[in-house]
mmCIF file of N, CA, C and O in Angstrom:
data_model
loop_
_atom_site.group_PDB
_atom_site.id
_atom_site.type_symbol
_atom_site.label_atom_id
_atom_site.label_comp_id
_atom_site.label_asym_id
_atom_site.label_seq_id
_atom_site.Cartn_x
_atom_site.Cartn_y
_atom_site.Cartn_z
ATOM 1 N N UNK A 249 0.815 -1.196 0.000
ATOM 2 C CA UNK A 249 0.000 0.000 0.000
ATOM 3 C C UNK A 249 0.855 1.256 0.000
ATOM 4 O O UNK A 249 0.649 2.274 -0.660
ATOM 5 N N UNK A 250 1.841 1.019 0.843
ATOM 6 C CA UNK A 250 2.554 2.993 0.726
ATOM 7 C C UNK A 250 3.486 2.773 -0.022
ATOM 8 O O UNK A 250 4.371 3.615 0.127
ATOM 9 N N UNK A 251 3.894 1.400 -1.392
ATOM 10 C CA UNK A 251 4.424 2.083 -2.471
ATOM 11 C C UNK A 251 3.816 2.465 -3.180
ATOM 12 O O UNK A 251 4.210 3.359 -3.929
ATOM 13 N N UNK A 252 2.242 1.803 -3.271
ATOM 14 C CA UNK A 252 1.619 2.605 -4.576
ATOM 15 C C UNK A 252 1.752 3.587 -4.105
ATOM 16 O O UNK A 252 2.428 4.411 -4.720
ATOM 17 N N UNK A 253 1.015 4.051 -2.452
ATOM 18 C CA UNK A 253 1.091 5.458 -2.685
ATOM 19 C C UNK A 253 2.192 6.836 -3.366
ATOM 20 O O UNK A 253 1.923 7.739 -4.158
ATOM 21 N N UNK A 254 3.380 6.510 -2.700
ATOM 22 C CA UNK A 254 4.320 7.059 -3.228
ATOM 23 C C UNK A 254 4.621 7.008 -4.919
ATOM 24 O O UNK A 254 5.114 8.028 -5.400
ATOM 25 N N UNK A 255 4.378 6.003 -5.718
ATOM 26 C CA UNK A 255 4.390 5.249 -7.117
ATOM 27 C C UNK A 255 3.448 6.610 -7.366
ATOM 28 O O UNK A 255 3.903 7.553 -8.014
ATOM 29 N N UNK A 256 2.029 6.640 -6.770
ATOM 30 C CA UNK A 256 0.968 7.919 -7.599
ATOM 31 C C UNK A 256 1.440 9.605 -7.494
ATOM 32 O O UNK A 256 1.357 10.581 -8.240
ATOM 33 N N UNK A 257 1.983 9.324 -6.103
ATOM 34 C CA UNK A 257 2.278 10.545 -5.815
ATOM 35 C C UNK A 257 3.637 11.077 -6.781
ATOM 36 O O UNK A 257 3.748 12.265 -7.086
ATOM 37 N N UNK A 258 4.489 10.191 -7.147
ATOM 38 C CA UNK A 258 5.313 11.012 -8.136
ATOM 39 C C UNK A 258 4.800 10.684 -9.230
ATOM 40 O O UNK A 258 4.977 11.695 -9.909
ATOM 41 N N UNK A 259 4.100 9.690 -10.083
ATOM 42 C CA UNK A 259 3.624 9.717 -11.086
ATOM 43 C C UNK A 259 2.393 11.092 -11.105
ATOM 44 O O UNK A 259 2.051 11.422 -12.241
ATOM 45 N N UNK A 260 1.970 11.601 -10.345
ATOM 46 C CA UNK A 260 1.153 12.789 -9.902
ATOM 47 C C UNK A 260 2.006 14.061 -10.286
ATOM 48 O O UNK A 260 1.801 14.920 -11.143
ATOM 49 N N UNK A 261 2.887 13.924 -9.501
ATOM 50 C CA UNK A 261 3.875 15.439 -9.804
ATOM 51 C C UNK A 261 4.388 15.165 -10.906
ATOM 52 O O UNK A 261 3.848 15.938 -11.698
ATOM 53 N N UNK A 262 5.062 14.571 -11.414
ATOM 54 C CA UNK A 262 5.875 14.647 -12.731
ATOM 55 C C UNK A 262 4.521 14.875 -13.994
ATOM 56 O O UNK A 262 4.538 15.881 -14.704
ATOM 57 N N UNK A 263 3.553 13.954 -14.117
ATOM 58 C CA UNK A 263 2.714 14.812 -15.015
ATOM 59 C C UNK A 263 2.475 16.063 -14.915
ATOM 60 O O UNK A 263 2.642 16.752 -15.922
ATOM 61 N N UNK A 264 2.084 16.599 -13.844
ATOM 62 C CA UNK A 264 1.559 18.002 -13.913
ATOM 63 C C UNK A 264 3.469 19.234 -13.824
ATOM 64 O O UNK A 264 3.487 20.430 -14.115
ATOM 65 N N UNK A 265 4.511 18.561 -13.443
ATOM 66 C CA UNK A 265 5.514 19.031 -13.842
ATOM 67 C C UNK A 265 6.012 19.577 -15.344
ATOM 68 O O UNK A 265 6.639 20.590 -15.655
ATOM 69 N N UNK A 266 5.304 18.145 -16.387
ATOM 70 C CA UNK A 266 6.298 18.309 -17.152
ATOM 71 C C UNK A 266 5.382 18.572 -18.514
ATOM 72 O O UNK A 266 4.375 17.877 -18.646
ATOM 73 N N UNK A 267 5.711 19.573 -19.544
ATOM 74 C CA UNK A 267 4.635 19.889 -20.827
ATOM 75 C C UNK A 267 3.941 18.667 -21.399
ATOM 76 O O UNK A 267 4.408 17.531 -21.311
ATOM 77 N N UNK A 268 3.054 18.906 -21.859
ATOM 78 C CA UNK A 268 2.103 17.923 -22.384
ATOM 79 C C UNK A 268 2.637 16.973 -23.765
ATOM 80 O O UNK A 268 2.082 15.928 -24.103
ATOM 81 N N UNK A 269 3.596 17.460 -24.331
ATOM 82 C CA UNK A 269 4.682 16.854 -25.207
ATOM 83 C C UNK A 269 5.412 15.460 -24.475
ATOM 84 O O UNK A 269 5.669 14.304 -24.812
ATOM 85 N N UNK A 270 5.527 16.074 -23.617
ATOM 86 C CA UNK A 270 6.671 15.081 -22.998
ATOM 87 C C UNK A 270 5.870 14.081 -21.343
ATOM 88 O O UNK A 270 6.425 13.472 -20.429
ATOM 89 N N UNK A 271 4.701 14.302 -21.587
ATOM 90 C CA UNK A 271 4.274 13.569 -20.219
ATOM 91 C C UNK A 271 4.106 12.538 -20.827
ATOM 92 O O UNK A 271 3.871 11.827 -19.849
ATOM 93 N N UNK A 272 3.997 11.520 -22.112
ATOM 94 C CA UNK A 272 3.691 10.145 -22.007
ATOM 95 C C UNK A 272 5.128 9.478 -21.735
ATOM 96 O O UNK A 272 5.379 8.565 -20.949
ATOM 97 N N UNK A 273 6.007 10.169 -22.588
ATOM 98 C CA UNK A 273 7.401 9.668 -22.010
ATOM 99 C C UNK A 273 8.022 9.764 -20.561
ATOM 100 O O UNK A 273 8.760 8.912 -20.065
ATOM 101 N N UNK A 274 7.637 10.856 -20.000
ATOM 102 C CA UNK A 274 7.620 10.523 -18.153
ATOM 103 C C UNK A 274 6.942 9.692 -17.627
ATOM 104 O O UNK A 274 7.146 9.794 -16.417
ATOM 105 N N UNK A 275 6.247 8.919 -17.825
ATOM 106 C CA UNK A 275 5.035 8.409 -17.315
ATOM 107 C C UNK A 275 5.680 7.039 -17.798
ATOM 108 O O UNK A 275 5.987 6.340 -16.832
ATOM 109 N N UNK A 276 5.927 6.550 -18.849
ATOM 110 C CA UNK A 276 6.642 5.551 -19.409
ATOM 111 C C UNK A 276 7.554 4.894 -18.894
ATOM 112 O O UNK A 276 7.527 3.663 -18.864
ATOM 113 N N UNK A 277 8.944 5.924 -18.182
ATOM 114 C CA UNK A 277 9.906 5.557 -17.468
ATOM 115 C C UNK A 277 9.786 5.381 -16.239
ATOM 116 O O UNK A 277 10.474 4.647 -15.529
ATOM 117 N N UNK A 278 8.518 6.341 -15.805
ATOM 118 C CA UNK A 278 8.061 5.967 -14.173
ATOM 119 C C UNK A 278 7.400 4.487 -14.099
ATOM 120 O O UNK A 278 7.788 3.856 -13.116
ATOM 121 N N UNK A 279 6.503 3.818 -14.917
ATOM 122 C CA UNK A 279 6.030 2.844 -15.156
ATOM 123 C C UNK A 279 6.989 1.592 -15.319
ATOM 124 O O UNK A 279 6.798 0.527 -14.732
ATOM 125 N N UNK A 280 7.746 1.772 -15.940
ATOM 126 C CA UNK A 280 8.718 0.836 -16.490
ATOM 127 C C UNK A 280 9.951 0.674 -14.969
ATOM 128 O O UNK A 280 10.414 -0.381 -14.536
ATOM 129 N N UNK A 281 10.182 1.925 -14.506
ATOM 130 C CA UNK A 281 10.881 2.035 -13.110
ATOM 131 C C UNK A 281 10.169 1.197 -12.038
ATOM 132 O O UNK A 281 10.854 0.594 -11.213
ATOM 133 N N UNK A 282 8.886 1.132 -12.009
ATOM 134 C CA UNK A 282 8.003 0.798 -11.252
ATOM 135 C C UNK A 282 8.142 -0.757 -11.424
ATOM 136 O O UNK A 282 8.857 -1.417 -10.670
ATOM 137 N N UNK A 283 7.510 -1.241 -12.328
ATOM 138 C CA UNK A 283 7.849 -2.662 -12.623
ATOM 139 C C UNK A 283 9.365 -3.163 -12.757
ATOM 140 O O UNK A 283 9.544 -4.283 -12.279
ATOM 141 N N UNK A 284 10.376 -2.608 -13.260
ATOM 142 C CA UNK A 284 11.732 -3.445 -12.594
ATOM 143 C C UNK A 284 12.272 -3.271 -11.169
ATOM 144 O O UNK A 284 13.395 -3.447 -10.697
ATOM 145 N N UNK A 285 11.170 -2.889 -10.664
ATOM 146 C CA UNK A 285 12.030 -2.840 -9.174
ATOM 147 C C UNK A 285 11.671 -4.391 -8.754
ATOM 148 O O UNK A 285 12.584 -4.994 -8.189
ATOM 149 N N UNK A 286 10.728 -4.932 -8.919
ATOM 150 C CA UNK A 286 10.651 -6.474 -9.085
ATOM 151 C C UNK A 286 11.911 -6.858 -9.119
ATOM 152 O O UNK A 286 12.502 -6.998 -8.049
ATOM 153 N N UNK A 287 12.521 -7.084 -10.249
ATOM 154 C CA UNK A 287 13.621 -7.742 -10.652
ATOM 155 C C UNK A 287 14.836 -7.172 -9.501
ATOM 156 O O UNK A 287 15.556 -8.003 -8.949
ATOM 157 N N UNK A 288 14.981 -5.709 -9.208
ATOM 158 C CA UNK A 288 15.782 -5.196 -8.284
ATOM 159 C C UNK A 288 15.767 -5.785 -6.685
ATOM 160 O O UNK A 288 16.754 -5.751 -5.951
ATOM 161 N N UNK A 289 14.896 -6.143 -6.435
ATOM 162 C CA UNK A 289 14.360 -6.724 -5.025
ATOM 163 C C UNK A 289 14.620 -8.149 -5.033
ATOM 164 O O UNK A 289 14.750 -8.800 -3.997
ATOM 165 N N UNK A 290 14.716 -8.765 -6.513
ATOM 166 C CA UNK A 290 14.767 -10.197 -6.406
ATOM 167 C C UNK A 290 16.178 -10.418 -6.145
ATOM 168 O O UNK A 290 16.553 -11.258 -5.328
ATOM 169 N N UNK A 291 17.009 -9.653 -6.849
ATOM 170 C CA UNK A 291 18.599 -9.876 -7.267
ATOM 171 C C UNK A 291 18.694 -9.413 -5.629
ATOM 172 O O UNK A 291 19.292 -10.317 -5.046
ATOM 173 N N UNK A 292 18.389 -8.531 -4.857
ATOM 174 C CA UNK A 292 18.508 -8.091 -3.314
ATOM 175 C C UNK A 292 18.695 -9.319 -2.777
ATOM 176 O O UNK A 292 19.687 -9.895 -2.330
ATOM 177 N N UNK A 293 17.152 -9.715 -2.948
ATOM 178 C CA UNK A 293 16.776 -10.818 -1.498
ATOM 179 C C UNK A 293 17.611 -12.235 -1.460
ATOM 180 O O UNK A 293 17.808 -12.830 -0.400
ATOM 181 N N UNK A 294 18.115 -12.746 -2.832
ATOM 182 C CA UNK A 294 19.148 -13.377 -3.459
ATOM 183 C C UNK A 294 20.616 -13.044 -2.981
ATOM 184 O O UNK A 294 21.466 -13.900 -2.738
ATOM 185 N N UNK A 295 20.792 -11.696 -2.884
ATOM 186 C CA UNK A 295 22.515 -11.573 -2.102
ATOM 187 C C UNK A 295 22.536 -11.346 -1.225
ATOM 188 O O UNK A 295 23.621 -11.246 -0.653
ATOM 189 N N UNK A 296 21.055 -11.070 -0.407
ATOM 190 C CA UNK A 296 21.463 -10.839 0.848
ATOM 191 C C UNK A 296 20.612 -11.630 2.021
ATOM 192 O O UNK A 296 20.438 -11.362 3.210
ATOM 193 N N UNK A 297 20.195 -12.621 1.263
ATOM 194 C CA UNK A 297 19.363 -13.416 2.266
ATOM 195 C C UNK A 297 19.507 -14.781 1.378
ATOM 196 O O UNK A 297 18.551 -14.942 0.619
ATOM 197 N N UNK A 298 20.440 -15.725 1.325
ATOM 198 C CA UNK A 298 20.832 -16.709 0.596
ATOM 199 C C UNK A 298 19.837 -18.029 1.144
ATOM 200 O O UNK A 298 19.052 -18.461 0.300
ATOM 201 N N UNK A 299 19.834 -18.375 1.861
ATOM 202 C CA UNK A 299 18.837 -19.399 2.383
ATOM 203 C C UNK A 299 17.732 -19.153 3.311
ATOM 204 O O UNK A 299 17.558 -19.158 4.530
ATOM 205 N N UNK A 300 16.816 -18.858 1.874
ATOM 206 C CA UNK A 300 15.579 -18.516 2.445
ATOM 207 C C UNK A 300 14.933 -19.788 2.668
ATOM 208 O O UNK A 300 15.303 -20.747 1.990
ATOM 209 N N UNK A 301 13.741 -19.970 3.789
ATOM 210 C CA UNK A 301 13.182 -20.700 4.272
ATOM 211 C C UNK A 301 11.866 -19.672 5.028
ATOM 212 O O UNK A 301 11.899 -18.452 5.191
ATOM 213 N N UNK A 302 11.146 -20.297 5.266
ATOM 214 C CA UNK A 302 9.784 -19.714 5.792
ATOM 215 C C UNK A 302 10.168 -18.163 6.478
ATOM 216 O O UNK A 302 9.685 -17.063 6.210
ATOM 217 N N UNK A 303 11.557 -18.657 7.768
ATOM 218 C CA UNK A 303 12.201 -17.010 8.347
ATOM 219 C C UNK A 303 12.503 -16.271 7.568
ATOM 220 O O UNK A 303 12.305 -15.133 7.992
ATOM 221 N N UNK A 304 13.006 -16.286 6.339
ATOM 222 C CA UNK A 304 14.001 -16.154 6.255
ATOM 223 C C UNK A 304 13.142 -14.593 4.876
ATOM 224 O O UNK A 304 13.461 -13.439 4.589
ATOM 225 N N UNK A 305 12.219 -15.381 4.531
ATOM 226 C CA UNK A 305 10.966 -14.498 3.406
ATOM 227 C C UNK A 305 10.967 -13.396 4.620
ATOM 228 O O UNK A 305 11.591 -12.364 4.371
ATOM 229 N N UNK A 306 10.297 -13.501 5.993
ATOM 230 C CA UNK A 306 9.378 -12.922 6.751
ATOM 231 C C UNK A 306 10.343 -11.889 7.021
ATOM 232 O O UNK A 306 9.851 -10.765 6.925
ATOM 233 N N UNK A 307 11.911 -11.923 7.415
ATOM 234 C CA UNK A 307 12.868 -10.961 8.188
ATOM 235 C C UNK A 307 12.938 -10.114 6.159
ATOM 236 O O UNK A 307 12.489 -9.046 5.743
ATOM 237 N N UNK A 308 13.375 -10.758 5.746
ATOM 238 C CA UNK A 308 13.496 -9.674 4.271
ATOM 239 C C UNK A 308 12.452 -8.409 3.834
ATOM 240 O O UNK A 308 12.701 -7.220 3.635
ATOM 241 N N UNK A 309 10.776 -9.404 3.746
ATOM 242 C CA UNK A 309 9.527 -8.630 3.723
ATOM 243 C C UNK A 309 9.751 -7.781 5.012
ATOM 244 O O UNK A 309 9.345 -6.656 4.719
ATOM 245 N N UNK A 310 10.124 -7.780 6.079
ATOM 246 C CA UNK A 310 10.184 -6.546 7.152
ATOM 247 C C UNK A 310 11.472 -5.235 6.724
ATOM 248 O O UNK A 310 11.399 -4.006 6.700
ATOM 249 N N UNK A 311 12.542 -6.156 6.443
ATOM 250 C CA UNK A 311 13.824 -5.093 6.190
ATOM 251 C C UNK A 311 13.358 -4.252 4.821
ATOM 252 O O UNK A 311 13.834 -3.174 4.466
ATOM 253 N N UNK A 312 12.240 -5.063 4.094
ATOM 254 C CA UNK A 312 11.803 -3.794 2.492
ATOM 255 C C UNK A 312 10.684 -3.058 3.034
ATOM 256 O O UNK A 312 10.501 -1.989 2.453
ATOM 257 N N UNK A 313 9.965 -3.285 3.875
ATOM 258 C CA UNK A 313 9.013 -2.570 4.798
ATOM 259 C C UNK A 313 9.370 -1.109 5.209
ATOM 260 O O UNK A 313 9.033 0.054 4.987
ATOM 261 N N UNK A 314 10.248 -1.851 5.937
ATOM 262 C CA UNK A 314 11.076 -0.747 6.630
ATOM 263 C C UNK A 314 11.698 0.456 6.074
ATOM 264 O O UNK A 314 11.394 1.631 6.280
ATOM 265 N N UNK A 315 13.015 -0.243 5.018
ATOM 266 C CA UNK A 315 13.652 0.961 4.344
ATOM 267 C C UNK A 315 12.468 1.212 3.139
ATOM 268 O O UNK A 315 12.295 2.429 3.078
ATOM 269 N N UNK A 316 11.794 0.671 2.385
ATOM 270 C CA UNK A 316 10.578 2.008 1.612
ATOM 271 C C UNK A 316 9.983 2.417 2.534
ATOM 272 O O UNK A 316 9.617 3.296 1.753
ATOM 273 N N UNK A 317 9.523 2.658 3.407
ATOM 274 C CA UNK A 317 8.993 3.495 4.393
ATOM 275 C C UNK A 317 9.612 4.597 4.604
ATOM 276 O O UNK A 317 9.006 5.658 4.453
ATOM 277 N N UNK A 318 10.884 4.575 4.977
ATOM 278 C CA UNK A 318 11.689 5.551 5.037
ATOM 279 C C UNK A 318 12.574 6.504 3.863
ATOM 280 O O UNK A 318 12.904 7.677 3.689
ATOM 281 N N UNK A 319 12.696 5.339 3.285
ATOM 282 C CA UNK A 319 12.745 6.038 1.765
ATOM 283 C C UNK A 319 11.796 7.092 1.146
ATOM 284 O O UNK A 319 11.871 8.233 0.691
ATOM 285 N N UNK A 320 10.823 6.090 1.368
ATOM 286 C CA UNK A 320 9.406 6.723 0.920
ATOM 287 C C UNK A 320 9.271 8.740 2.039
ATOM 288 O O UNK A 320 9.104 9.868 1.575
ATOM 289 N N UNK A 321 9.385 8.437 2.995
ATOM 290 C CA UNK A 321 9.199 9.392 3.903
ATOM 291 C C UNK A 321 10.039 10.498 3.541
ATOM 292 O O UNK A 321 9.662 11.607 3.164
ATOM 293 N N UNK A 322 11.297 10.059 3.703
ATOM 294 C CA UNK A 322 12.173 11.169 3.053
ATOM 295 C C UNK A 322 12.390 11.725 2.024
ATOM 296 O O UNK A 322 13.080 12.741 2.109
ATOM 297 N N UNK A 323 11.826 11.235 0.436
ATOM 298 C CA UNK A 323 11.981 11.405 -1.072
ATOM 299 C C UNK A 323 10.726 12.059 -0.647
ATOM 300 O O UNK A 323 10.676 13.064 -1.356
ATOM 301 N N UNK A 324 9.938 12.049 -0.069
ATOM 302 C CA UNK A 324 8.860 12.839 -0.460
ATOM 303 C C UNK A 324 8.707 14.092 -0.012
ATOM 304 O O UNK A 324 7.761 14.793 -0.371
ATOM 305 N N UNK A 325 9.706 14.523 0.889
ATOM 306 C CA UNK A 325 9.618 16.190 1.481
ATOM 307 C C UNK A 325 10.259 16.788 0.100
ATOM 308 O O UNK A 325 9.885 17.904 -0.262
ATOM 309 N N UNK A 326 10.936 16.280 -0.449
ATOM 310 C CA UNK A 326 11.661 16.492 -1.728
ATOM 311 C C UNK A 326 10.222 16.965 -2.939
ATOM 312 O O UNK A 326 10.033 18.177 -3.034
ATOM 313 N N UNK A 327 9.601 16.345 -3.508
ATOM 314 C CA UNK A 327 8.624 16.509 -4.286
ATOM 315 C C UNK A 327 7.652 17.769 -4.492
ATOM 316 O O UNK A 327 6.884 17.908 -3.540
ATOM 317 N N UNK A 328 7.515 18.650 -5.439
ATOM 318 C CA UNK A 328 6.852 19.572 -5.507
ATOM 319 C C UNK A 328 6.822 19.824 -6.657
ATOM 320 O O UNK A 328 7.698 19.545 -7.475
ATOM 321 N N UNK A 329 5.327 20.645 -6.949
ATOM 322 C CA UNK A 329 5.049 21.204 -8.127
ATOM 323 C C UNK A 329 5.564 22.199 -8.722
ATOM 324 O O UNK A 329 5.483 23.214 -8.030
ATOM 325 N N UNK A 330 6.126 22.375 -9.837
ATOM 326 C CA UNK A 330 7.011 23.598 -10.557
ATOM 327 C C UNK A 330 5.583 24.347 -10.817
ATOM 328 O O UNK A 330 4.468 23.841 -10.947
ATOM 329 N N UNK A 331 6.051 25.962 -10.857
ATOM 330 C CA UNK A 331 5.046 27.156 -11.206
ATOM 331 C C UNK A 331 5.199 26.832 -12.450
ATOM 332 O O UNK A 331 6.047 26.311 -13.174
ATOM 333 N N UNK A 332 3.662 27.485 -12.543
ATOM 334 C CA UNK A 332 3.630 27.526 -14.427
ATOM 335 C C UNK A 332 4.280 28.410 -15.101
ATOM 336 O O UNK A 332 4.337 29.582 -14.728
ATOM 337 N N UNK A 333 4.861 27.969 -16.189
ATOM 338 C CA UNK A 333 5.467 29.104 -17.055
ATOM 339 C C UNK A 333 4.347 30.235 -18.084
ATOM 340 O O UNK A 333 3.224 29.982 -18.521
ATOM 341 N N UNK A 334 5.128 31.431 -18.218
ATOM 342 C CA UNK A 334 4.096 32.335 -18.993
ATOM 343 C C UNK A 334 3.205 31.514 -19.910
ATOM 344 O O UNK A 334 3.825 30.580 -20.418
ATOM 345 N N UNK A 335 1.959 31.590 -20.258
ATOM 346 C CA UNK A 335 1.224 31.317 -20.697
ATOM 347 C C UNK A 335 0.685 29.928 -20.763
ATOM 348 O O UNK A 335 -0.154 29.771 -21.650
ATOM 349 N N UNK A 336 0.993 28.785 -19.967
ATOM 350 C CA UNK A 336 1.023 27.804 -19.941
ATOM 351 C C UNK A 336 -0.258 27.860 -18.529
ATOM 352 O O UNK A 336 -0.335 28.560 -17.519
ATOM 353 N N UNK A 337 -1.271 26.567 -19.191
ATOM 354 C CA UNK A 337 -2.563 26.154 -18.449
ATOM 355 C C UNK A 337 -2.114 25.008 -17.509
ATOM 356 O O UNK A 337 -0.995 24.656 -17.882
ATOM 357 N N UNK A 338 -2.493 24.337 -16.524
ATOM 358 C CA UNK A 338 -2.377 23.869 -15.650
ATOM 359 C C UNK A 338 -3.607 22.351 -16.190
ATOM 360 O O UNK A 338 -4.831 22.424 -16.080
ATOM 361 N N UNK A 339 -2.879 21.174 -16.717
ATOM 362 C CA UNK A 339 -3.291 20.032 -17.070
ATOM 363 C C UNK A 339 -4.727 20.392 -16.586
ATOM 364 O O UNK A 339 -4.940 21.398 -15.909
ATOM 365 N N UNK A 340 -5.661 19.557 -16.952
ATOM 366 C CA UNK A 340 -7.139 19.376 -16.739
ATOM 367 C C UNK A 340 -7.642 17.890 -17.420
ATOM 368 O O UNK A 340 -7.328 17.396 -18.503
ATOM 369 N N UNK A 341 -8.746 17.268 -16.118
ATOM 370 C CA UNK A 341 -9.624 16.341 -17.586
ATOM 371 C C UNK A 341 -11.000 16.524 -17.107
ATOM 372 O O UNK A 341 -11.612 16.836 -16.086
ATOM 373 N N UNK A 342 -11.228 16.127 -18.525
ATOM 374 C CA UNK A 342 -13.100 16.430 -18.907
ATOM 375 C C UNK A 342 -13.544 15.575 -17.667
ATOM 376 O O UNK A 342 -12.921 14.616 -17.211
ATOM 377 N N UNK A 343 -14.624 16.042 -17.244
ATOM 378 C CA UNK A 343 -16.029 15.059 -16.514
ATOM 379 C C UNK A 343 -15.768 14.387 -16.945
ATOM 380 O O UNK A 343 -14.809 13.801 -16.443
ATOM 381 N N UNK A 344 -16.334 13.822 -18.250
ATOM 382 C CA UNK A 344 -16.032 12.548 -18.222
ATOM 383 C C UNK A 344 -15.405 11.595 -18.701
ATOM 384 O O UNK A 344 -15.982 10.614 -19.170
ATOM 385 N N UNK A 345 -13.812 11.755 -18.654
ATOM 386 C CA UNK A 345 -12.752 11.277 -18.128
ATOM 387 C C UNK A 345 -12.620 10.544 -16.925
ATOM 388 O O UNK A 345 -12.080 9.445 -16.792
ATOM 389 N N UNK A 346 -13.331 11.470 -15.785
ATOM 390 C CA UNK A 346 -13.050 11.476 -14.992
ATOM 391 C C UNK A 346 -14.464 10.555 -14.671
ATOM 392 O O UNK A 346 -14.365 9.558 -13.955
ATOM 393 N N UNK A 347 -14.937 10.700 -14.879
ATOM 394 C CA UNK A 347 -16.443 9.341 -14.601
ATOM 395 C C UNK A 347 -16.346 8.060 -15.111
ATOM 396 O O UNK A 347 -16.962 7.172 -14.522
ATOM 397 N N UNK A 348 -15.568 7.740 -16.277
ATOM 398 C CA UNK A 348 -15.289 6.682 -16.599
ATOM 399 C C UNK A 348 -13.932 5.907 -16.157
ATOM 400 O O UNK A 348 -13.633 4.744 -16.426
ATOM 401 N N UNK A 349 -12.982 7.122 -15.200
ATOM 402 C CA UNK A 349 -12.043 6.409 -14.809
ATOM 403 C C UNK A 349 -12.394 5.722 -13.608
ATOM 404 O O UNK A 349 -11.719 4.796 -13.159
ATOM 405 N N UNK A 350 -13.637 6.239 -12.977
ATOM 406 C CA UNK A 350 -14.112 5.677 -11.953
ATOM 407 C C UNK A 350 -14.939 4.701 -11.712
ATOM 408 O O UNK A 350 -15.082 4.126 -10.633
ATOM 409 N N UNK A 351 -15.619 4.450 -12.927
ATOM 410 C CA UNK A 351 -16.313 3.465 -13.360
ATOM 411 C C UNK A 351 -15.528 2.289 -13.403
ATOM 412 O O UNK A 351 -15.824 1.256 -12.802
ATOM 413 N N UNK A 352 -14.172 2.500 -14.361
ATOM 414 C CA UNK A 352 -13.156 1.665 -14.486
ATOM 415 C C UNK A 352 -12.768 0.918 -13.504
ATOM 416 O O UNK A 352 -12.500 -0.282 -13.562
ATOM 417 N N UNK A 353 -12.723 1.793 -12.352
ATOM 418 C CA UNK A 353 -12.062 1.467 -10.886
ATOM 419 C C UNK A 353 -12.998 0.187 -10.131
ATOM 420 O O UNK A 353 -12.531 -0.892 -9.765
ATOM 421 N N UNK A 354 -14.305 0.587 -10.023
ATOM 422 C CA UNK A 354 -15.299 -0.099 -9.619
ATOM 423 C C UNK A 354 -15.741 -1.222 -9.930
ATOM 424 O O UNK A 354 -16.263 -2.086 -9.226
ATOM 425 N N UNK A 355 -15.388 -1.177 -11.665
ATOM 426 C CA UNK A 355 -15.408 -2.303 -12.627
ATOM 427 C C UNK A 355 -14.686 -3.559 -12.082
ATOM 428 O O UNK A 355 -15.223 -4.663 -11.998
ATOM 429 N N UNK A 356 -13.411 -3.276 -11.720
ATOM 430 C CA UNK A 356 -11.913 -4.243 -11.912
ATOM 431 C C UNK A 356 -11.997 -4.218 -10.219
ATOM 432 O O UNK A 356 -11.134 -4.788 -9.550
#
């Protein structure tokens, strides 16, 4: 739960950070960042917890608990929205965008 959160919350700022040109490609690398951390956690729990056994899952799942928590806590005083530049609008979506993303939600 508090990586998605953190996962939305910068996928949150970096869209509304970055021009409308270039937000599918931010969004892309945040996504793609997002899913190899899988692979990053596996190669972890592999060098640093070699014989896993029932303990051995449970002490690892606490030590990634732990440091994204804190990770998480501290990268995020960091995070903020850039001012808009001259003439530049501040992202928006239609109603209903926004009714069908919720629909979506409810759906799945």
């Amino acid at each position: 739960q508090g990586s998605g959160r953190m996962y939305t919350a910068a996928l949150n700022t970096s869209v509304i950070n970055f021009h409308a040109r270039s937000r599918g490609k931010i969004v892309g690398l945040l996504v793609c960042g997002f899913g190899l951390c899988s692979a990053l956690f596996t190669q972890i729990m592999k060098g640093f917890y070699p014989s896993l056994d029932n303990e051995g899952v449970s002490d690892f799942l606490l030590d990634v608990g732990i440091i994204i928590g804190v990770v998480g806590a501290v990268t995020t005083t960091f995070q903020a929205v850039m001012p808009l530049g001259e003439g530049e609008q501040p992202p928006t979506a239609s109603p209903t965008r926004v009714k069908l993303g919720y629909a979506l939600v409810v759906v799945i």
